[in-house]
Coordinates of C-alpha atoms in Angstrom, one line a residue:
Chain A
X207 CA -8.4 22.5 4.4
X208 CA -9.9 24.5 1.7
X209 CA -12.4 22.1 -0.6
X210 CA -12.7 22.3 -4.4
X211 CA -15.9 21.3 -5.1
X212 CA -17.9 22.7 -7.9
X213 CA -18.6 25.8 -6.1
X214 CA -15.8 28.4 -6.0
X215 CA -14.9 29.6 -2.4
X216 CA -16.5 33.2 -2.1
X217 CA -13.8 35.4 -0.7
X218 CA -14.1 39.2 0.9
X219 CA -12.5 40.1 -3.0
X220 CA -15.2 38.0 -5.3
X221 CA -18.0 40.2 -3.0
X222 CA -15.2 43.1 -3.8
X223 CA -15.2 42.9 -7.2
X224 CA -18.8 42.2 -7.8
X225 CA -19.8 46.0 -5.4
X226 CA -17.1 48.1 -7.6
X227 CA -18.8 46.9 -10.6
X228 CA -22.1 48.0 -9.8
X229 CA -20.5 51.2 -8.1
X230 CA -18.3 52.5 -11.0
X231 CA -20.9 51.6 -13.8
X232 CA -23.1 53.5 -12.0
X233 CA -20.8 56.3 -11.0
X234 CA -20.0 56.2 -14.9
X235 CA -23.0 56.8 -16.1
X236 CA -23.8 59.8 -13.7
X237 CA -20.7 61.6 -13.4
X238 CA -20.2 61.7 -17.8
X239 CA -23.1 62.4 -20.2
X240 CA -21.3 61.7 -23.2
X241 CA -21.4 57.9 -21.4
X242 CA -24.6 57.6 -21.5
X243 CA -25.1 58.8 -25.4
X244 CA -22.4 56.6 -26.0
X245 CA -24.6 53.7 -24.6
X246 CA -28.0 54.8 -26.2
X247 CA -25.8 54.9 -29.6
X248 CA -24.5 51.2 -29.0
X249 CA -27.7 49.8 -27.9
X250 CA -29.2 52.0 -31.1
X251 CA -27.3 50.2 -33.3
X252 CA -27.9 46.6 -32.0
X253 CA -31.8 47.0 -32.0
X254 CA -32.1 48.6 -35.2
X255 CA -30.8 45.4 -36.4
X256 CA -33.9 43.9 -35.3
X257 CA -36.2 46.6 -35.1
X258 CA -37.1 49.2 -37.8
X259 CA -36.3 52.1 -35.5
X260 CA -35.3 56.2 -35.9
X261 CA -33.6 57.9 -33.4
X262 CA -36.6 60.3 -32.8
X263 CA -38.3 57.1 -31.0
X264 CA -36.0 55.5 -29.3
X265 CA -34.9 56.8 -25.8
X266 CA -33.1 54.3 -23.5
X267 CA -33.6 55.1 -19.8
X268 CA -31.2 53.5 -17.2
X269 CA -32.5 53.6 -13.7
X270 CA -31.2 51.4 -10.5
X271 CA -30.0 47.9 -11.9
X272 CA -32.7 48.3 -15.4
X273 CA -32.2 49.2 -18.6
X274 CA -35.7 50.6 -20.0
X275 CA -35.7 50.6 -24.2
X276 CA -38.7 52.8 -24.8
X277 CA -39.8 53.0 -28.8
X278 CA -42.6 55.2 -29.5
X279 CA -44.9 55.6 -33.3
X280 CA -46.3 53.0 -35.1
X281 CA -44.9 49.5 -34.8
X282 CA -44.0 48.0 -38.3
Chain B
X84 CA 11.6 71.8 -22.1
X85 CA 10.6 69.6 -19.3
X86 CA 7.7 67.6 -18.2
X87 CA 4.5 68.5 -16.1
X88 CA 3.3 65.1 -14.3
X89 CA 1.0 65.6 -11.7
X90 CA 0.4 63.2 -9.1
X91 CA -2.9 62.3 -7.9
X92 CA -5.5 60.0 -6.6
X93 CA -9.0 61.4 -5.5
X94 CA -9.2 59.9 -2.0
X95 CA -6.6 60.9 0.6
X96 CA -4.1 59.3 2.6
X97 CA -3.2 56.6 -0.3
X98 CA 0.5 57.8 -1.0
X99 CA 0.7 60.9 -3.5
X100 CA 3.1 62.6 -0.9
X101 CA 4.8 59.5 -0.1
X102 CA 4.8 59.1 -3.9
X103 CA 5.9 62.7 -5.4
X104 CA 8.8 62.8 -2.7
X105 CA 10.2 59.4 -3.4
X106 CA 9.9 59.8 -7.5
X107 CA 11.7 63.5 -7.1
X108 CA 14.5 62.1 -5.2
X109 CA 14.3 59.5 -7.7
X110 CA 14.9 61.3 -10.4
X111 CA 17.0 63.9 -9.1
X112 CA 19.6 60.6 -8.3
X113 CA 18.8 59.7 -11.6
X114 CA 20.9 63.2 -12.8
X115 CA 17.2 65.1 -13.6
X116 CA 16.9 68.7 -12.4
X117 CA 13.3 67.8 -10.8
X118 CA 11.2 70.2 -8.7
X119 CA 8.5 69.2 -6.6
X120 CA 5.5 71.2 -5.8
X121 CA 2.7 71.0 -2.8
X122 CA -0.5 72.1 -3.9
X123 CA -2.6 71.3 -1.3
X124 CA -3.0 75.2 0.2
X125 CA -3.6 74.8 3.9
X126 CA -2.3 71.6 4.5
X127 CA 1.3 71.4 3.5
X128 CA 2.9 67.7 3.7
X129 CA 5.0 67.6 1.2
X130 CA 8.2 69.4 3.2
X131 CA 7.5 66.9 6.1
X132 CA 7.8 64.0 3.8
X133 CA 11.1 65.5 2.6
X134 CA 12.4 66.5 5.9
X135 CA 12.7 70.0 4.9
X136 CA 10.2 71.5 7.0
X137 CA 13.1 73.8 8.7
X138 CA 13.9 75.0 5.4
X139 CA 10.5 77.0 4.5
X140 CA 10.8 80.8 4.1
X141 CA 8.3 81.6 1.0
X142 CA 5.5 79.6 -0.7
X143 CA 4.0 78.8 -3.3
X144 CA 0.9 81.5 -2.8
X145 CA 4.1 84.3 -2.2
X146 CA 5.1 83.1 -5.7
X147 CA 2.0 83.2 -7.4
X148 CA 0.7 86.6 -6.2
X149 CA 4.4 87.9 -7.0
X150 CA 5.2 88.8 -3.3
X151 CA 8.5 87.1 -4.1
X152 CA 10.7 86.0 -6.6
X153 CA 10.2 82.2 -7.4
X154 CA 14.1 81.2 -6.4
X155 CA 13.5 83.0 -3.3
X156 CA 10.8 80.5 -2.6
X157 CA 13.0 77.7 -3.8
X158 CA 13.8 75.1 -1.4
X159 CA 17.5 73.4 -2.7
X160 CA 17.6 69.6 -1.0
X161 CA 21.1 69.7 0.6
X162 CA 21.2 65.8 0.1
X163 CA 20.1 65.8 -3.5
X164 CA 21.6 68.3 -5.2
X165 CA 19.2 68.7 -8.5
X166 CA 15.8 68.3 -6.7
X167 CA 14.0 71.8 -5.2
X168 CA 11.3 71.9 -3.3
X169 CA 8.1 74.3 -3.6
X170 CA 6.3 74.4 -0.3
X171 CA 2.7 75.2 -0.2
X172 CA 1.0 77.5 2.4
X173 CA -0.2 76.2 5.6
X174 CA -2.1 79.7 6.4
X175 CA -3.7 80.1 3.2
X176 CA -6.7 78.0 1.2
X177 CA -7.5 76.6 -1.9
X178 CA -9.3 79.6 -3.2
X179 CA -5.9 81.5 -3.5
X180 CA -4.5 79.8 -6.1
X181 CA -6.5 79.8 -9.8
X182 CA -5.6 77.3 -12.5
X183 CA -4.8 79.8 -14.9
X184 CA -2.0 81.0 -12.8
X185 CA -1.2 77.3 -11.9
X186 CA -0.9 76.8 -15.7
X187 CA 1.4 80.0 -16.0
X188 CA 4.0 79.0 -13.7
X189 CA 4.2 75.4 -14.5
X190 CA 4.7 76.7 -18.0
X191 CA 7.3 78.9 -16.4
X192 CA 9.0 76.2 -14.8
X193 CA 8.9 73.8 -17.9
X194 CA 11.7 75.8 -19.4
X195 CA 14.0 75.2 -16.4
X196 CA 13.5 72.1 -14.9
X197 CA 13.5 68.4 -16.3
X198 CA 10.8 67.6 -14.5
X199 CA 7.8 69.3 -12.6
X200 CA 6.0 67.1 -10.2
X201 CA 2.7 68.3 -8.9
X202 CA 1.6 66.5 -5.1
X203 CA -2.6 67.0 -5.6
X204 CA -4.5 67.2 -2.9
X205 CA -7.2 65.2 -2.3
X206 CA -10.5 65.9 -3.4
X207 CA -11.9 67.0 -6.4
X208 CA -13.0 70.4 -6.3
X209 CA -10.6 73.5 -7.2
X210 CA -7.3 72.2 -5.9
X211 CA -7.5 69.6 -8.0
X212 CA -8.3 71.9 -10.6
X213 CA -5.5 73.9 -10.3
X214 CA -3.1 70.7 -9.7
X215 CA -4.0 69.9 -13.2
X216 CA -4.3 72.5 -14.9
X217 CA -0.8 72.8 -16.5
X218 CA 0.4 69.3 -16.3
X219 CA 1.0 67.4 -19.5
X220 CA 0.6 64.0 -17.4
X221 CA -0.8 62.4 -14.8
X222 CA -0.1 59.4 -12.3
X223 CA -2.9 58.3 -10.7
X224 CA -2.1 56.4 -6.8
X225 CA -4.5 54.1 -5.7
X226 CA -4.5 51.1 -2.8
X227 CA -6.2 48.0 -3.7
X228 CA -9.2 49.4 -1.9
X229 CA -12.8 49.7 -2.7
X230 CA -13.2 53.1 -1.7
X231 CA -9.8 54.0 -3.1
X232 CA -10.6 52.4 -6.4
X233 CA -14.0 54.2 -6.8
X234 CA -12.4 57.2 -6.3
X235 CA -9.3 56.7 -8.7
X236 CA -11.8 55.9 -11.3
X237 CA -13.7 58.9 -10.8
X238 CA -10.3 60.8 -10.9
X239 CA -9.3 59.1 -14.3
X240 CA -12.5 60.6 -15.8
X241 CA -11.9 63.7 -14.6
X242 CA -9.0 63.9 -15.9
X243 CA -10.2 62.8 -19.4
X244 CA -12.5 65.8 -19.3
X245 CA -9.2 68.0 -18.1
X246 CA -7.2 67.3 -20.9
X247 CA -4.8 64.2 -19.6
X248 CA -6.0 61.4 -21.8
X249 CA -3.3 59.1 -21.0
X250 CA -2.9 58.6 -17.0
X251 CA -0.9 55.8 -15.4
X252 CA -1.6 53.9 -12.6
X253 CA 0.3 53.3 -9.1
X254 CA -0.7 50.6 -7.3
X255 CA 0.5 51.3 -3.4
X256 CA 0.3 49.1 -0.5
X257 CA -0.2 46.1 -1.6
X258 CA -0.1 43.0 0.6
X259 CA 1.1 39.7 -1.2
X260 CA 0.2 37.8 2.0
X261 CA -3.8 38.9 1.7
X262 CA -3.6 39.1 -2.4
X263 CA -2.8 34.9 -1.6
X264 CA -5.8 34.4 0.5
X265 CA -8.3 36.6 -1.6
X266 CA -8.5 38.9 0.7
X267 CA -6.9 41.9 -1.1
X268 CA -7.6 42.8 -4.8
X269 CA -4.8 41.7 -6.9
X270 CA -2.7 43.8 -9.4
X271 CA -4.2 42.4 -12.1
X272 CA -7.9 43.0 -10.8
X273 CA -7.3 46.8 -10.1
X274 CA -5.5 47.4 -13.7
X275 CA -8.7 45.4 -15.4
X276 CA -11.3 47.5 -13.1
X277 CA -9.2 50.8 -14.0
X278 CA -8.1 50.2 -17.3
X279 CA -5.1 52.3 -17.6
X280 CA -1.4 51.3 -18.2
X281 CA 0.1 50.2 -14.9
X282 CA 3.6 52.0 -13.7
X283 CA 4.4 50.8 -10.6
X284 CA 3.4 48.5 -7.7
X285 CA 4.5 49.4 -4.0
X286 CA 4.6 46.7 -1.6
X287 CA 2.9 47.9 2.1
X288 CA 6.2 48.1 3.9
X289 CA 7.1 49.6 7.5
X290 CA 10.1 51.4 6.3
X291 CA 8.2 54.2 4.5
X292 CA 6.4 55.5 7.5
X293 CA 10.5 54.9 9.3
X294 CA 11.6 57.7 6.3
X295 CA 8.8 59.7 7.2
X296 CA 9.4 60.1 10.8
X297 CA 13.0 60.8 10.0
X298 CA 12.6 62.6 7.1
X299 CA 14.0 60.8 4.6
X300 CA 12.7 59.3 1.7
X301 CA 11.9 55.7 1.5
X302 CA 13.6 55.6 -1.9
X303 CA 16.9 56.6 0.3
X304 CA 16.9 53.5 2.4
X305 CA 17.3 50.0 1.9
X306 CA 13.4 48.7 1.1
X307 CA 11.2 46.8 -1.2
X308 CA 9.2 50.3 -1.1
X309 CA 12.3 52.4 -2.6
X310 CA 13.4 49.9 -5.3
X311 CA 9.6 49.8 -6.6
X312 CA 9.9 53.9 -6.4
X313 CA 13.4 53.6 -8.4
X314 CA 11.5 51.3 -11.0
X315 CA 8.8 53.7 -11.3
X316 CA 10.8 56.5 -12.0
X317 CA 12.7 54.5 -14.4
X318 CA 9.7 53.5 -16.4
X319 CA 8.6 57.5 -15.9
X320 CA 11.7 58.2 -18.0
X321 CA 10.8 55.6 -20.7
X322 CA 13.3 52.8 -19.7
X323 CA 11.2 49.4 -19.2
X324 CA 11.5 47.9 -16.3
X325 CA 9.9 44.1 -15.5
X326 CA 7.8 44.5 -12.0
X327 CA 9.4 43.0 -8.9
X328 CA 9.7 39.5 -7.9
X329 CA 6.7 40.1 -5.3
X330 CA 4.4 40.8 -7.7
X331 CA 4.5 37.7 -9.7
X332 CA 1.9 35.5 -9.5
X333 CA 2.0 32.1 -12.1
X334 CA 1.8 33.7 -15.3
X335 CA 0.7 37.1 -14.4
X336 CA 4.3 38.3 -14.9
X337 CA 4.2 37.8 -18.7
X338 CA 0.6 39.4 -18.6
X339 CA 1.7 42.4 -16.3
X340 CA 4.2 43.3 -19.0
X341 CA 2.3 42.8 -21.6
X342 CA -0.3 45.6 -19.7
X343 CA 3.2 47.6 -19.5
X344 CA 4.2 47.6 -22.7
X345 CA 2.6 50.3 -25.0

Protein backbone atom coordinates (compact mmCIF):
# COMPACT_ATOMS: atom_id res chain seq x y z
CA UNK A 1 0.00 0.00 0.00
CA UNK A 2 1.62 3.16 -1.00
CA UNK A 3 1.87 5.68 2.28
CA UNK A 4 1.31 9.44 2.11
CA UNK A 5 3.24 10.75 4.62
CA UNK A 6 4.96 14.10 4.40
CA UNK A 7 7.59 12.76 2.31
CA UNK A 8 6.79 12.27 -1.42
CA UNK A 9 7.52 8.63 -2.70
CA UNK A 10 10.88 9.09 -4.83
CA UNK A 11 10.20 7.24 -8.07
CA UNK A 12 12.82 6.11 -10.98
CA UNK A 13 11.17 9.63 -12.85
CA UNK A 14 11.64 12.31 -9.75
CA UNK A 15 15.64 10.81 -9.95
CA UNK A 16 14.82 11.23 -13.91
CA UNK A 17 13.90 14.53 -13.90
CA UNK A 18 16.27 15.86 -11.40
CA UNK A 19 19.68 14.09 -13.89
CA UNK A 20 18.17 15.76 -17.20
CA UNK A 21 18.18 18.93 -15.39
CA UNK A 22 21.61 19.01 -14.54
CA UNK A 23 22.48 17.29 -17.96
CA UNK A 24 20.68 19.71 -20.41
CA UNK A 25 21.69 22.93 -18.38
CA UNK A 26 24.91 21.87 -18.66
CA UNK A 27 24.74 20.61 -22.21
CA UNK A 28 23.20 24.22 -22.80
CA UNK A 29 25.66 26.07 -21.67
CA UNK A 30 28.51 24.17 -23.62
CA UNK A 31 27.01 23.41 -26.90
CA UNK A 32 25.63 27.55 -27.39
CA UNK A 33 27.86 30.54 -26.56
CA UNK A 34 25.27 33.05 -27.04
CA UNK A 35 23.77 31.01 -23.75
CA UNK A 36 26.16 31.78 -21.77
CA UNK A 37 26.34 35.77 -22.68
CA UNK A 38 22.77 35.60 -22.37
CA UNK A 39 23.28 34.48 -18.63
CA UNK A 40 26.29 36.81 -17.74
CA UNK A 41 23.72 39.70 -19.25
CA UNK A 42 20.90 38.44 -16.84
CA UNK A 43 22.90 38.02 -13.87
CA UNK A 44 24.64 41.64 -15.07
CA UNK A 45 21.56 43.23 -14.66
CA UNK A 46 20.40 41.71 -11.31
CA UNK A 47 23.79 42.69 -9.51
CA UNK A 48 24.15 46.00 -10.77
CA UNK A 49 21.05 46.57 -8.97
CA UNK A 50 23.02 46.03 -5.87
CA UNK A 51 26.39 46.56 -6.91
CA UNK A 52 27.88 49.65 -8.72
CA UNK A 53 29.37 47.51 -11.46
CA UNK A 54 30.71 47.97 -15.48
CA UNK A 55 30.79 45.34 -17.73
CA UNK A 56 34.68 45.63 -18.07
CA UNK A 57 34.72 43.97 -14.37
CA UNK A 58 32.34 41.70 -14.17
CA UNK A 59 33.06 38.14 -15.65
CA UNK A 60 30.77 35.31 -14.49
CA UNK A 61 32.45 31.86 -14.65
CA UNK A 62 30.20 28.69 -14.51
CA UNK A 63 32.16 25.59 -13.67
CA UNK A 64 30.60 21.97 -12.43
CA UNK A 65 27.44 22.84 -10.25
CA UNK A 66 29.05 26.77 -9.27
CA UNK A 67 28.36 29.87 -10.41
CA UNK A 68 31.67 32.17 -9.77
CA UNK A 69 30.67 36.28 -10.02
CA UNK A 70 34.19 37.69 -10.19
CA UNK A 71 34.23 41.79 -9.91
CA UNK A 72 37.55 43.28 -10.33
CA UNK A 73 38.73 47.49 -9.61
CA UNK A 74 38.05 49.41 -6.72
CA UNK A 75 35.07 48.44 -4.59
CA UNK A 76 32.68 51.52 -3.95
CA UNK B 1 4.44 25.63 -53.43
CA UNK B 2 4.67 22.89 -50.92
CA UNK B 3 6.27 22.35 -47.61
CA UNK B 4 9.80 21.04 -46.57
CA UNK B 5 9.37 19.28 -42.94
CA UNK B 6 12.09 17.29 -42.00
CA UNK B 7 11.82 14.72 -39.54
CA UNK B 8 14.33 14.21 -36.88
CA UNK B 9 15.42 13.29 -33.48
CA UNK B 10 19.36 13.09 -32.67
CA UNK B 11 19.48 9.68 -31.11
CA UNK B 12 18.51 6.63 -33.24
CA UNK B 13 16.11 4.03 -33.19
CA UNK B 14 13.21 6.34 -31.53
CA UNK B 15 10.76 6.36 -34.65
CA UNK B 16 11.69 8.99 -37.48
CA UNK B 17 11.28 6.07 -40.05
CA UNK B 18 8.33 4.70 -38.39
CA UNK B 19 7.26 8.36 -38.21
CA UNK B 20 8.01 9.84 -41.91
CA UNK B 21 6.33 6.60 -43.45
CA UNK B 22 3.19 6.65 -41.42
CA UNK B 23 2.76 10.77 -41.79
CA UNK B 24 3.33 10.28 -45.88
CA UNK B 25 0.80 7.69 -46.13
CA UNK B 26 -1.10 9.92 -43.94
CA UNK B 27 -1.23 12.62 -45.93
CA UNK B 28 -1.16 11.08 -49.12
CA UNK B 29 -4.88 9.41 -47.81
CA UNK B 30 -5.45 12.81 -46.78
CA UNK B 31 -5.57 13.76 -50.93
CA UNK B 32 -1.69 15.50 -50.53
CA UNK B 33 0.74 14.72 -53.24
CA UNK B 34 3.57 13.92 -50.47
CA UNK B 35 6.98 12.52 -51.21
CA UNK B 36 9.18 10.96 -48.80
CA UNK B 37 12.85 11.01 -48.83
CA UNK B 38 15.69 8.75 -47.01
CA UNK B 39 18.60 10.65 -46.19
CA UNK B 40 20.48 8.51 -44.25
CA UNK B 41 23.26 7.40 -47.25
CA UNK B 42 24.33 3.95 -46.35
CA UNK B 43 21.74 2.77 -44.35
CA UNK B 44 18.48 2.96 -46.21
CA UNK B 45 15.23 2.06 -44.02
CA UNK B 46 12.89 4.06 -45.13
CA UNK B 47 11.79 1.52 -48.32
CA UNK B 48 11.65 -1.31 -45.69
CA UNK B 49 9.28 0.60 -43.55
CA UNK B 50 7.17 1.17 -46.66
CA UNK B 51 7.46 -2.27 -48.06
CA UNK B 52 8.84 -1.07 -51.20
CA UNK B 53 12.14 -2.43 -50.97
CA UNK B 54 11.50 -4.45 -54.43
CA UNK B 55 10.69 -1.33 -55.99
CA UNK B 56 14.30 0.46 -55.84
CA UNK B 57 16.05 1.07 -59.22
CA UNK B 58 17.82 4.78 -58.68
CA UNK B 59 18.56 6.80 -55.59
CA UNK B 60 18.75 9.66 -54.22
CA UNK B 61 22.88 10.05 -54.75
CA UNK B 62 21.93 8.97 -58.81
CA UNK B 63 19.64 12.05 -58.58
CA UNK B 64 21.79 14.36 -57.03
CA UNK B 65 24.94 13.84 -59.06
CA UNK B 66 22.50 13.90 -62.19
CA UNK B 67 23.24 10.17 -63.22
CA UNK B 68 19.44 10.16 -63.63
CA UNK B 69 16.46 11.96 -64.05
CA UNK B 70 14.67 12.54 -60.69
CA UNK B 71 11.14 10.63 -61.95
CA UNK B 72 13.38 7.83 -62.91
CA UNK B 73 14.32 7.57 -59.31
CA UNK B 74 10.76 8.05 -58.21
CA UNK B 75 9.26 5.26 -56.43
CA UNK B 76 5.05 5.63 -57.05
CA UNK B 77 3.32 3.56 -53.88
CA UNK B 78 0.89 1.26 -55.78
CA UNK B 79 -1.38 1.40 -52.62
CA UNK B 80 -1.32 5.19 -52.15
CA UNK B 81 -1.56 6.73 -55.17
CA UNK B 82 -0.20 10.48 -54.34
CA UNK B 83 2.73 9.38 -52.11
CA UNK B 84 6.41 8.63 -53.97
CA UNK B 85 9.13 7.43 -52.39
CA UNK B 86 12.92 8.64 -52.73
CA UNK B 87 15.19 5.75 -51.70
CA UNK B 88 18.57 6.60 -50.37
CA UNK B 89 21.83 4.62 -51.23
CA UNK B 90 22.79 1.62 -49.34
CA UNK B 91 26.44 1.62 -51.11
CA UNK B 92 27.22 5.12 -50.78
CA UNK B 93 27.95 7.50 -47.46
CA UNK B 94 27.21 10.61 -46.00
CA UNK B 95 29.97 12.55 -47.63
CA UNK B 96 28.19 12.22 -51.10
CA UNK B 97 25.49 14.30 -50.50
CA UNK B 98 26.26 18.34 -49.69
CA UNK B 99 23.57 20.50 -48.19
CA UNK B 100 23.70 22.86 -50.85
CA UNK B 101 22.56 20.36 -53.23
CA UNK B 102 20.14 19.03 -50.52
CA UNK B 103 18.73 22.52 -50.48
CA UNK B 104 18.60 22.62 -54.41
CA UNK B 105 16.46 19.69 -54.85
CA UNK B 106 14.16 20.18 -51.99
CA UNK B 107 13.64 23.54 -53.63
CA UNK B 108 13.05 21.64 -56.75
CA UNK B 109 10.66 19.43 -55.35
CA UNK B 110 8.77 22.28 -53.46
CA UNK B 111 7.17 23.33 -56.73
CA UNK B 112 5.72 19.82 -57.36
CA UNK B 113 4.76 18.21 -54.37
CA UNK B 114 2.39 19.24 -51.39
CA UNK B 115 4.60 18.08 -49.10
CA UNK B 116 8.32 16.99 -48.82
CA UNK B 117 9.24 14.91 -45.88
CA UNK B 118 12.82 14.48 -45.01
CA UNK B 119 13.62 10.84 -42.68
CA UNK B 120 17.12 12.32 -40.84
CA UNK B 121 19.44 10.14 -39.86
CA UNK B 122 20.59 9.95 -36.66
CA UNK B 123 23.44 11.80 -35.47
CA UNK B 124 24.46 15.07 -35.86
CA UNK B 125 27.26 15.60 -38.05
CA UNK B 126 26.71 16.17 -42.02
CA UNK B 127 23.70 14.03 -42.62
CA UNK B 128 21.93 15.94 -40.45
CA UNK B 129 23.27 18.85 -42.07
CA UNK B 130 22.12 18.11 -45.32
CA UNK B 131 18.65 16.70 -43.89
CA UNK B 132 18.13 20.26 -42.91
CA UNK B 133 19.35 22.15 -44.96
CA UNK B 134 16.27 22.95 -47.22
CA UNK B 135 13.51 22.25 -44.98
CA UNK B 136 11.22 25.02 -43.87
CA UNK B 137 10.21 22.81 -40.69
CA UNK B 138 11.09 20.39 -38.50
CA UNK B 139 9.46 17.56 -36.26
CA UNK B 140 11.49 16.56 -33.65
CA UNK B 141 10.72 12.41 -32.30
CA UNK B 142 11.68 11.73 -29.02
CA UNK B 143 10.71 8.61 -26.40
CA UNK B 144 10.21 9.62 -22.93
CA UNK B 145 13.78 8.63 -22.30
CA UNK B 146 16.66 10.18 -20.70
CA UNK B 147 19.03 9.65 -23.25
CA UNK B 148 16.44 10.36 -25.93
CA UNK B 149 15.53 13.53 -24.31
CA UNK B 150 19.14 14.86 -23.97
CA UNK B 151 19.60 14.32 -27.37
CA UNK B 152 16.22 15.91 -28.73
CA UNK B 153 17.18 18.91 -26.83
CA UNK B 154 20.47 19.10 -28.24
CA UNK B 155 18.83 18.56 -31.75
CA UNK B 156 16.26 21.50 -31.05
CA UNK B 157 19.30 23.86 -30.58
CA UNK B 158 20.80 22.74 -33.50
CA UNK B 159 18.20 23.44 -35.28
CA UNK B 160 17.76 26.95 -33.86
CA UNK B 161 21.35 27.66 -35.14
CA UNK B 162 20.14 26.01 -38.73
CA UNK B 163 17.46 28.23 -39.34
CA UNK B 164 14.15 26.08 -38.03
CA UNK B 165 13.14 28.34 -35.13
CA UNK B 166 9.83 26.66 -34.64
CA UNK B 167 10.14 22.66 -34.24
CA UNK B 168 7.40 20.47 -32.93
CA UNK B 169 7.57 17.75 -30.83
CA UNK B 170 6.59 13.91 -31.17
CA UNK B 171 6.35 12.15 -28.29
CA UNK B 172 6.62 8.12 -29.31
CA UNK B 173 6.31 5.15 -27.25
CA UNK B 174 4.85 6.05 -24.50
CA UNK B 175 3.50 3.67 -21.85
CA UNK B 176 0.33 4.88 -19.83
CA UNK B 177 0.78 1.76 -17.65
CA UNK B 178 4.56 3.04 -16.37
CA UNK B 179 3.56 6.95 -16.88
CA UNK B 180 0.82 5.72 -13.75
CA UNK B 181 3.49 4.27 -11.55
CA UNK B 182 6.17 7.01 -12.14
CA UNK B 183 8.13 5.07 -13.87
CA UNK B 184 8.04 6.70 -17.32
CA UNK B 185 8.19 10.50 -17.88
CA UNK B 186 4.90 11.85 -18.52
CA UNK B 187 3.75 13.95 -21.64
CA UNK B 188 3.57 16.85 -19.71
CA UNK B 189 7.17 16.40 -18.20
CA UNK B 190 8.91 15.97 -21.59
CA UNK B 191 6.95 19.12 -23.28
CA UNK B 192 8.08 21.25 -20.02
CA UNK B 193 11.85 19.83 -20.23
CA UNK B 194 11.69 20.53 -24.13
CA UNK B 195 9.74 23.42 -24.41
CA UNK B 196 8.40 23.20 -27.82
CA UNK B 197 4.78 22.88 -29.05
CA UNK B 198 3.65 19.30 -28.78
CA UNK B 199 2.17 17.45 -32.16
CA UNK B 200 1.56 14.22 -31.41
CA UNK B 201 1.81 11.37 -28.78
CA UNK B 202 2.23 7.65 -29.94
CA UNK B 203 1.27 5.03 -27.60
CA UNK B 204 4.11 1.93 -27.59
CA UNK B 205 1.97 -0.48 -29.40
CA UNK B 206 2.91 -4.09 -30.96
CA UNK B 207 1.17 -3.45 -34.13
CA UNK B 208 3.79 -1.00 -35.63
CA UNK B 209 6.66 -3.47 -35.57
CA UNK B 210 3.49 -6.07 -37.18
CA UNK B 211 3.39 -3.25 -40.27
CA UNK B 212 6.90 -3.34 -40.35
CA UNK B 213 7.56 -6.88 -40.84
CA UNK B 214 4.74 -6.88 -43.42
CA UNK B 215 5.42 -3.80 -44.84
CA UNK B 216 2.67 -1.81 -44.24
CA UNK B 217 2.23 1.18 -42.42
CA UNK B 218 0.98 1.23 -39.00
CA UNK B 219 -1.28 4.16 -39.98
CA UNK B 220 -2.86 1.33 -42.57
CA UNK B 221 -4.02 -0.96 -39.84
CA UNK B 222 -6.42 -0.90 -37.14
CA UNK B 223 -4.16 0.68 -34.02
CA UNK B 224 -3.95 3.23 -31.29
CA UNK B 225 -0.45 3.83 -33.11
CA UNK B 226 -2.15 4.78 -36.67
CA UNK B 227 -5.03 6.94 -35.29
CA UNK B 228 -2.25 9.05 -33.14
CA UNK B 229 -0.22 9.15 -36.84
CA UNK B 230 -3.67 10.33 -38.58
CA UNK B 231 -4.05 13.06 -35.70
CA UNK B 232 -0.55 14.13 -36.26
CA UNK B 233 -0.83 14.61 -39.67
CA UNK B 234 -4.01 16.38 -39.24
CA UNK B 235 -2.55 18.88 -36.86
CA UNK B 236 0.55 19.03 -39.55
CA UNK B 237 -2.07 20.37 -41.94
CA UNK B 238 -3.36 22.97 -39.48
CA UNK B 239 -6.70 21.29 -38.42
CA UNK B 240 -6.72 20.96 -34.40
CA UNK B 241 -7.09 17.94 -33.17
CA UNK B 242 -7.65 17.21 -29.08
CA UNK B 243 -4.99 14.29 -28.07
CA UNK B 244 -6.34 10.74 -27.51
CA UNK B 245 -8.20 9.44 -24.72
CA UNK B 246 -4.92 7.60 -23.43
CA UNK B 247 -3.17 10.53 -22.92
CA UNK B 248 -5.49 12.21 -20.46
CA UNK B 249 -4.47 12.39 -17.23
CA UNK B 250 -7.00 14.53 -14.49
CA UNK B 251 -6.69 17.84 -15.94
CA UNK B 252 -3.76 17.57 -18.09
CA UNK B 253 -6.18 17.31 -21.13
CA UNK B 254 -7.19 21.03 -20.86
CA UNK B 255 -3.36 21.83 -20.21
CA UNK B 256 -2.15 19.64 -23.20
CA UNK B 257 -4.32 21.77 -25.41
CA UNK B 258 -3.63 24.69 -24.13
CA UNK B 259 0.46 23.60 -24.94
CA UNK B 260 -1.24 22.79 -28.54
CA UNK B 261 -2.84 25.70 -29.24
CA UNK B 262 -0.60 28.53 -30.73
Amino acid sequence: MQKFGWKKKRTSVTIAKERLRLILSSDRVNSTPEYMERIAEELFLTVSKYIEITPENFTVQITQSDIHILLAGEKK
Amino acid sequence: MGEVIVITSGKGGVGKTTTTANIGVGLAQMGKKVIVIDTDLGLRNLDVVLGLENRIVYNLVDVITGSCRLKQALIKDKRYPELYLLPSAQTKDKSAVTPEQMKKLTAELKELFDYVILDCPAGIEQGFQNAIAGADRAVVVTTPEVSAIRDADRIIGLLEQGGIAQSELIINRLRMDMVKRGEMMSVEDVTEILGIRLIGVIPDDEQVVIGTNQGEPVISLSSKAGAAYKNICKRLTGEEVPFLNFEKQDGLFSRLTKVFKK
